[in-house]
Amino acid sequence: MLILLVAPAIAHQVEIAGEVGGTVHIEPNDTPQAGEPSLTWFALTRQGGELIPLAACDCQLAVYAQPHSNDTPPVQEPPLRAVSAEGYDGIPGADITFPQVGAYELVLRGQPIPPEEFQPFDLRFSITVAAGQGQRSPSPQIETIESPSPAAIESPQPDPTQPERSSGLAWIVLSISLVASIAIGVLLRSIKVRRK
């Protein structure tokens, strides 16, 4: 069990579309940083585990800021190139510079070269981008509101037609004190009986 806690975490995302599965990895350590280029690669396989290299796939990559609708244009469409990583050779990869901190969706679409090798696919990966070295997370906007002067604030006056109400809080405190006193008394008595 301790080995599981000490072993490094590998958190590549896996998505499946029809007979094609894809794993995405983003440098460094699947945690891209805003404003800094990140090598992003996709290990694509057919059903049965056969690797699909970029040379066998007409692939396009689009990067969308989240949330987005179908008619929202991508933030960028980086060109794909063949890369070798983690034992995979010639797989689709791209350098992506995410413009700011936040959630993004990577959409990888592909068609086979030559046709009929596999079904066209559309893989979608959710990505969270952290602040880069030279960037800070966006700070919340604070609005300053001036308070009125004490003289401008009217203090509420009691309504003479209403009977004076005692505070409900006082009754609650009194009830809790009474219950606590009884409980302490019962506890002390049971301790005294056990000692005899």
PDB file of C-alpha atoms in Angstrom:
ATOM      1  CA  MET A   1       0.000   0.000   0.000  1.00  0.00           C
ATOM      2  CA  LEU A   2       2.862   2.385   0.823  1.00  0.00           C
ATOM      3  CA  ILE A   3       4.334   1.753  -2.630  1.00  0.00           C
ATOM      4  CA  LEU A   4       1.154   3.120  -4.202  1.00  0.00           C
ATOM      5  CA  LEU A   5       1.487   6.327  -2.202  1.00  0.00           C
ATOM      6  CA  VAL A   6       5.134   6.842  -3.152  1.00  0.00           C
ATOM      7  CA  ALA A   7       4.878   5.896  -6.850  1.00  0.00           C
ATOM      8  CA  PRO A   8       4.665   8.865  -9.225  1.00  0.00           C
ATOM      9  CA  ALA A   9       1.224   9.583 -10.600  1.00  0.00           C
ATOM     10  CA  ILE A  10       0.679   9.253 -14.333  1.00  0.00           C
ATOM     11  CA  ALA A  11      -2.548  10.994 -15.224  1.00  0.00           C
ATOM     12  CA  HIS A  12      -2.869  10.774 -18.994  1.00  0.00           C
ATOM     13  CA  GLN A  13      -6.471  11.184 -20.152  1.00  0.00           C
ATOM     14  CA  VAL A  14      -7.986   8.459 -22.313  1.00  0.00           C
ATOM     15  CA  GLU A  15     -10.966   8.972 -24.635  1.00  0.00           C
ATOM     16  CA  ILE A  16     -12.658   6.556 -27.051  1.00  0.00           C
ATOM     17  CA  ALA A  17     -14.640   7.355 -30.205  1.00  0.00           C
ATOM     18  CA  GLY A  18     -15.944   4.295 -32.027  1.00  0.00           C
ATOM     19  CA  GLU A  19     -13.029   1.991 -32.788  1.00  0.00           C
ATOM     20  CA  VAL A  20     -10.314   4.596 -32.058  1.00  0.00           C
ATOM     21  CA  GLY A  21      -8.915   5.321 -28.613  1.00  0.00           C
ATOM     22  CA  GLY A  22      -6.672   8.243 -27.756  1.00  0.00           C
ATOM     23  CA  THR A  23      -4.424   9.162 -24.864  1.00  0.00           C
ATOM     24  CA  VAL A  24      -3.292  12.777 -24.422  1.00  0.00           C
ATOM     25  CA  HIS A  25      -0.205  13.968 -22.565  1.00  0.00           C
ATOM     26  CA  ILE A  26       0.805  17.582 -22.012  1.00  0.00           C
ATOM     27  CA  GLU A  27       4.250  18.668 -20.828  1.00  0.00           C
ATOM     28  CA  PRO A  28       5.087  19.228 -18.058  1.00  0.00           C
ATOM     29  CA  ASN A  29       3.374  16.400 -16.165  1.00  0.00           C
ATOM     30  CA  ASP A  30      -0.091  16.966 -17.699  1.00  0.00           C
ATOM     31  CA  THR A  31      -0.176  20.409 -16.063  1.00  0.00           C
ATOM     32  CA  PRO A  32       0.180  23.067 -18.759  1.00  0.00           C
ATOM     33  CA  GLN A  33       0.992  26.601 -17.664  1.00  0.00           C
ATOM     34  CA  ALA A  34      -0.561  29.718 -19.174  1.00  0.00           C
ATOM     35  CA  GLY A  35       1.658  31.691 -21.522  1.00  0.00           C
ATOM     36  CA  GLU A  36       4.240  28.903 -21.846  1.00  0.00           C
ATOM     37  CA  PRO A  37       4.523  26.472 -24.788  1.00  0.00           C
ATOM     38  CA  SER A  38       3.550  22.910 -23.881  1.00  0.00           C
ATOM     39  CA  LEU A  39       4.333  19.892 -26.038  1.00  0.00           C
ATOM     40  CA  THR A  40       1.057  18.013 -26.376  1.00  0.00           C
ATOM     41  CA  TRP A  41       0.922  14.549 -27.929  1.00  0.00           C
ATOM     42  CA  PHE A  42      -1.743  11.976 -28.685  1.00  0.00           C
ATOM     43  CA  ALA A  43      -1.223   8.200 -28.707  1.00  0.00           C
ATOM     44  CA  LEU A  44      -3.954   6.896 -31.026  1.00  0.00           C
ATOM     45  CA  THR A  45      -4.822   3.210 -31.283  1.00  0.00           C
ATOM     46  CA  ARG A  46      -7.354   1.136 -33.155  1.00  0.00           C
ATOM     47  CA  GLN A  47      -9.477  -1.450 -31.445  1.00  0.00           C
ATOM     48  CA  GLY A  48      -7.060  -4.282 -30.680  1.00  0.00           C
ATOM     49  CA  GLY A  49      -4.192  -1.946 -29.730  1.00  0.00           C
ATOM     50  CA  GLU A  50      -2.641  -1.175 -33.149  1.00  0.00           C
ATOM     51  CA  LEU A  51      -0.977   2.270 -33.078  1.00  0.00           C
ATOM     52  CA  ILE A  52      -2.192   4.934 -35.537  1.00  0.00           C
ATOM     53  CA  PRO A  53       0.756   7.171 -36.518  1.00  0.00           C
ATOM     54  CA  LEU A  54       0.239  10.692 -37.866  1.00  0.00           C
ATOM     55  CA  ALA A  55       1.261   9.440 -41.333  1.00  0.00           C
ATOM     56  CA  ALA A  56      -1.886   7.236 -41.361  1.00  0.00           C
ATOM     57  CA  CYS A  57      -4.263   9.934 -40.094  1.00  0.00           C
ATOM     58  CA  ASP A  58      -5.465  13.230 -41.515  1.00  0.00           C
ATOM     59  CA  CYS A  59      -5.791  14.846 -38.071  1.00  0.00           C
ATOM     60  CA  GLN A  60      -6.727  18.380 -37.000  1.00  0.00           C
ATOM     61  CA  LEU A  61      -6.449  19.822 -33.509  1.00  0.00           C
ATOM     62  CA  ALA A  62      -8.587  22.665 -32.141  1.00  0.00           C
ATOM     63  CA  VAL A  63      -8.262  24.330 -28.721  1.00  0.00           C
ATOM     64  CA  TYR A  64     -11.401  25.846 -27.165  1.00  0.00           C
ATOM     65  CA  ALA A  65     -11.748  27.931 -23.999  1.00  0.00           C
ATOM     66  CA  GLN A  66     -14.453  26.497 -21.726  1.00  0.00           C
ATOM     67  CA  PRO A  67     -17.350  26.875 -21.717  1.00  0.00           C
ATOM     68  CA  HIS A  68     -18.007  27.116 -25.446  1.00  0.00           C
ATOM     69  CA  SER A  69     -20.848  26.503 -27.870  1.00  0.00           C
ATOM     70  CA  ASN A  70     -20.825  24.801 -31.272  1.00  0.00           C
ATOM     71  CA  ASP A  71     -20.458  28.131 -33.095  1.00  0.00           C
ATOM     72  CA  THR A  72     -17.605  29.438 -30.900  1.00  0.00           C
ATOM     73  CA  PRO A  73     -14.343  29.626 -32.859  1.00  0.00           C
ATOM     74  CA  PRO A  74     -11.309  27.842 -31.390  1.00  0.00           C
ATOM     75  CA  VAL A  75      -8.717  29.826 -29.443  1.00  0.00           C
ATOM     76  CA  GLN A  76      -6.131  28.213 -31.711  1.00  0.00           C
ATOM     77  CA  GLU A  77      -5.655  25.408 -34.223  1.00  0.00           C
ATOM     78  CA  PRO A  78      -2.024  24.381 -33.801  1.00  0.00           C
ATOM     79  CA  PRO A  79      -0.415  22.399 -36.631  1.00  0.00           C
ATOM     80  CA  LEU A  80       0.285  18.751 -35.839  1.00  0.00           C
ATOM     81  CA  ARG A  81       3.667  17.116 -36.399  1.00  0.00           C
ATOM     82  CA  ALA A  82       4.960  13.582 -35.864  1.00  0.00           C
ATOM     83  CA  VAL A  83       6.628  13.184 -32.450  1.00  0.00           C
ATOM     84  CA  SER A  84       8.155  10.314 -30.495  1.00  0.00           C
ATOM     85  CA  ALA A  85       7.359  10.077 -26.788  1.00  0.00           C
ATOM     86  CA  GLU A  86       7.151   7.405 -24.075  1.00  0.00           C
ATOM     87  CA  GLY A  87       7.860   4.586 -26.535  1.00  0.00           C
ATOM     88  CA  TYR A  88       5.465   5.808 -29.246  1.00  0.00           C
ATOM     89  CA  ASP A  89       6.976   6.815 -32.614  1.00  0.00           C
ATOM     90  CA  GLY A  90       5.446   9.140 -35.209  1.00  0.00           C
ATOM     91  CA  ILE A  91       2.348  10.026 -33.183  1.00  0.00           C
ATOM     92  CA  PRO A  92       0.464  13.344 -33.568  1.00  0.00           C
ATOM     93  CA  GLY A  93       1.876  16.179 -31.467  1.00  0.00           C
ATOM     94  CA  ALA A  94       1.761  19.976 -31.290  1.00  0.00           C
ATOM     95  CA  ASP A  95       3.125  22.870 -29.284  1.00  0.00           C
ATOM     96  CA  ILE A  96       0.251  24.677 -27.574  1.00  0.00           C
ATOM     97  CA  THR A  97       0.558  27.957 -25.686  1.00  0.00           C
ATOM     98  CA  PHE A  98      -2.588  28.386 -23.637  1.00  0.00           C
ATOM     99  CA  PRO A  99      -3.295  32.129 -23.393  1.00  0.00           C
ATOM    100  CA  GLN A 100      -4.560  32.221 -19.813  1.00  0.00           C
ATOM    101  CA  VAL A 101      -5.384  30.211 -16.704  1.00  0.00           C
ATOM    102  CA  GLY A 102      -8.609  28.224 -16.861  1.00  0.00           C
ATOM    103  CA  ALA A 103     -10.456  25.322 -18.445  1.00  0.00           C
ATOM    104  CA  TYR A 104      -9.987  24.312 -22.077  1.00  0.00           C
ATOM    105  CA  GLU A 105     -11.148  21.546 -24.371  1.00  0.00           C
ATOM    106  CA  LEU A 106      -8.838  19.927 -26.918  1.00  0.00           C
ATOM    107  CA  VAL A 107     -10.699  18.459 -29.897  1.00  0.00           C
ATOM    108  CA  LEU A 108      -8.744  16.045 -32.098  1.00  0.00           C
ATOM    109  CA  ARG A 109     -10.532  15.043 -35.298  1.00  0.00           C
ATOM    110  CA  GLY A 110      -9.140  12.461 -37.676  1.00  0.00           C
ATOM    111  CA  GLN A 111      -9.809  10.560 -40.882  1.00  0.00           C
ATOM    112  CA  PRO A 112      -7.844   7.554 -42.131  1.00  0.00           C
ATOM    113  CA  ILE A 113      -5.130   7.697 -44.812  1.00  0.00           C
ATOM    114  CA  PRO A 114      -5.822   5.589 -46.903  1.00  0.00           C
ATOM    115  CA  PRO A 115      -9.615   5.570 -46.515  1.00  0.00           C
ATOM    116  CA  GLU A 116     -11.383   2.701 -44.744  1.00  0.00           C
ATOM    117  CA  GLU A 117      -8.466   1.861 -42.421  1.00  0.00           C
ATOM    118  CA  PHE A 118     -10.544   3.050 -39.446  1.00  0.00           C
ATOM    119  CA  GLN A 119     -13.680   5.112 -38.854  1.00  0.00           C
ATOM    120  CA  PRO A 120     -13.305   8.923 -38.671  1.00  0.00           C
ATOM    121  CA  PHE A 121     -13.139  10.056 -35.046  1.00  0.00           C
ATOM    122  CA  ASP A 122     -13.673  13.086 -32.829  1.00  0.00           C
ATOM    123  CA  LEU A 123     -11.880  12.926 -29.445  1.00  0.00           C
ATOM    124  CA  ARG A 124     -12.457  15.577 -26.766  1.00  0.00           C
ATOM    125  CA  PHE A 125     -10.157  16.148 -23.795  1.00  0.00           C
ATOM    126  CA  SER A 126     -10.814  18.535 -20.872  1.00  0.00           C
ATOM    127  CA  ILE A 127      -7.700  20.416 -19.760  1.00  0.00           C
ATOM    128  CA  THR A 128      -7.062  22.719 -16.802  1.00  0.00           C
ATOM    129  CA  VAL A 129      -4.311  25.299 -17.275  1.00  0.00           C
ATOM    130  CA  ALA A 130      -2.361  26.594 -14.275  1.00  0.00           C
ATOM    131  CA  ALA A 131      -0.653  29.958 -13.833  1.00  0.00           C
ATOM    132  CA  GLY A 132       2.724  30.190 -15.549  1.00  0.00           C
ATOM    133  CA  GLN A 133       6.000  31.314 -13.968  1.00  0.00           C
ATOM    134  CA  GLY A 134       5.543  34.949 -14.988  1.00  0.00           C
ATOM    135  CA  GLN A 135       1.782  34.947 -14.583  1.00  0.00           C
ATOM    136  CA  ARG A 136      -0.462  35.238 -11.602  1.00  0.00           C
ATOM    137  CA  SER A 137      -3.909  33.794 -11.250  1.00  0.00           C
ATOM    138  CA  PRO A 138      -6.576  36.385 -11.949  1.00  0.00           C
ATOM    139  CA  SER A 139      -7.434  38.168  -8.737  1.00  0.00           C
ATOM    140  CA  PRO A 140     -11.037  38.815  -7.838  1.00  0.00           C
ATOM    141  CA  GLN A 141     -12.427  42.260  -8.606  1.00  0.00           C
ATOM    142  CA  ILE A 142     -13.210  44.208  -5.451  1.00  0.00           C
ATOM    143  CA  GLU A 143     -15.715  47.042  -5.562  1.00  0.00           C
ATOM    144  CA  THR A 144     -15.463  49.769  -2.956  1.00  0.00           C
ATOM    145  CA  ILE A 145     -18.760  51.030  -1.616  1.00  0.00           C
ATOM    146  CA  GLU A 146     -18.838  54.089   0.591  1.00  0.00           C
ATOM    147  CA  SER A 147     -20.929  53.705   3.689  1.00  0.00           C
ATOM    148  CA  PRO A 148     -23.209  56.512   4.813  1.00  0.00           C
ATOM    149  CA  SER A 149     -22.135  58.674   7.717  1.00  0.00           C
ATOM    150  CA  PRO A 150     -23.404  57.634  11.166  1.00  0.00           C
ATOM    151  CA  ALA A 151     -25.613  60.740  11.294  1.00  0.00           C
ATOM    152  CA  ALA A 152     -27.394  59.636   8.105  1.00  0.00           C
ATOM    153  CA  ILE A 153     -28.336  56.261   9.557  1.00  0.00           C
ATOM    154  CA  GLU A 154     -31.586  56.263  11.461  1.00  0.00           C
ATOM    155  CA  SER A 155     -31.770  53.854  14.326  1.00  0.00           C
ATOM    156  CA  PRO A 156     -35.028  51.930  14.479  1.00  0.00           C
ATOM    157  CA  GLN A 157     -37.444  53.101  17.113  1.00  0.00           C
ATOM    158  CA  PRO A 158     -39.610  50.588  18.977  1.00  0.00           C
ATOM    159  CA  ASP A 159     -43.241  50.485  17.917  1.00  0.00           C
ATOM    160  CA  PRO A 160     -45.323  51.544  20.944  1.00  0.00           C
ATOM    161  CA  THR A 161     -48.286  49.490  19.713  1.00  0.00           C
ATOM    162  CA  GLN A 162     -46.295  46.229  19.813  1.00  0.00           C
ATOM    163  CA  PRO A 163     -45.568  44.483  23.114  1.00  0.00           C
ATOM    164  CA  GLU A 164     -41.915  44.278  24.022  1.00  0.00           C
ATOM    165  CA  ARG A 165     -40.398  40.961  22.956  1.00  0.00           C
ATOM    166  CA  SER A 166     -37.707  39.227  24.938  1.00  0.00           C
ATOM    167  CA  SER A 167     -34.830  37.804  23.013  1.00  0.00           C
ATOM    168  CA  GLY A 168     -35.285  34.231  21.794  1.00  0.00           C
ATOM    169  CA  LEU A 169     -31.530  33.787  22.094  1.00  0.00           C
ATOM    170  CA  ALA A 170     -31.697  34.278  25.873  1.00  0.00           C
ATOM    171  CA  TRP A 171     -34.226  31.441  26.155  1.00  0.00           C
ATOM    172  CA  ILE A 172     -32.063  29.150  24.014  1.00  0.00           C
ATOM    173  CA  VAL A 173     -28.968  29.845  26.138  1.00  0.00           C
ATOM    174  CA  LEU A 174     -30.952  29.289  29.325  1.00  0.00           C
ATOM    175  CA  SER A 175     -32.342  25.965  28.022  1.00  0.00           C
ATOM    176  CA  ILE A 176     -28.906  24.702  26.959  1.00  0.00           C
ATOM    177  CA  SER A 177     -27.435  25.689  30.346  1.00  0.00           C
ATOM    178  CA  LEU A 178     -30.186  23.834  32.180  1.00  0.00           C
ATOM    179  CA  VAL A 179     -29.741  20.656  30.104  1.00  0.00           C
ATOM    180  CA  ALA A 180     -25.944  20.804  30.544  1.00  0.00           C
ATOM    181  CA  SER A 181     -26.303  21.224  34.328  1.00  0.00           C
ATOM    182  CA  ILE A 182     -28.612  18.218  34.553  1.00  0.00           C
ATOM    183  CA  ALA A 183     -26.260  16.096  32.411  1.00  0.00           C
ATOM    184  CA  ILE A 184     -23.246  17.004  34.570  1.00  0.00           C
ATOM    185  CA  GLY A 185     -25.207  16.188  37.730  1.00  0.00           C
ATOM    186  CA  VAL A 186     -26.226  12.763  36.390  1.00  0.00           C
ATOM    187  CA  LEU A 187     -22.643  12.047  35.298  1.00  0.00           C
ATOM    188  CA  LEU A 188     -21.171  12.996  38.694  1.00  0.00           C
ATOM    189  CA  ARG A 189     -23.768  10.904  40.525  1.00  0.00           C
ATOM    190  CA  SER A 190     -23.034   7.816  38.367  1.00  0.00           C
ATOM    191  CA  ILE A 191     -19.290   8.209  39.021  1.00  0.00           C
ATOM    192  CA  LYS A 192     -19.934   8.485  42.771  1.00  0.00           C
ATOM    193  CA  VAL A 193     -22.128   5.338  42.739  1.00  0.00           C
ATOM    194  CA  ARG A 194     -19.444   3.314  40.899  1.00  0.00           C
ATOM    195  CA  ARG A 195     -16.772   4.216  43.456  1.00  0.00           C
ATOM    196  CA  LYS A 196     -18.840   2.778  46.307  1.00  0.00           C
TER     197      LYS A 196
END
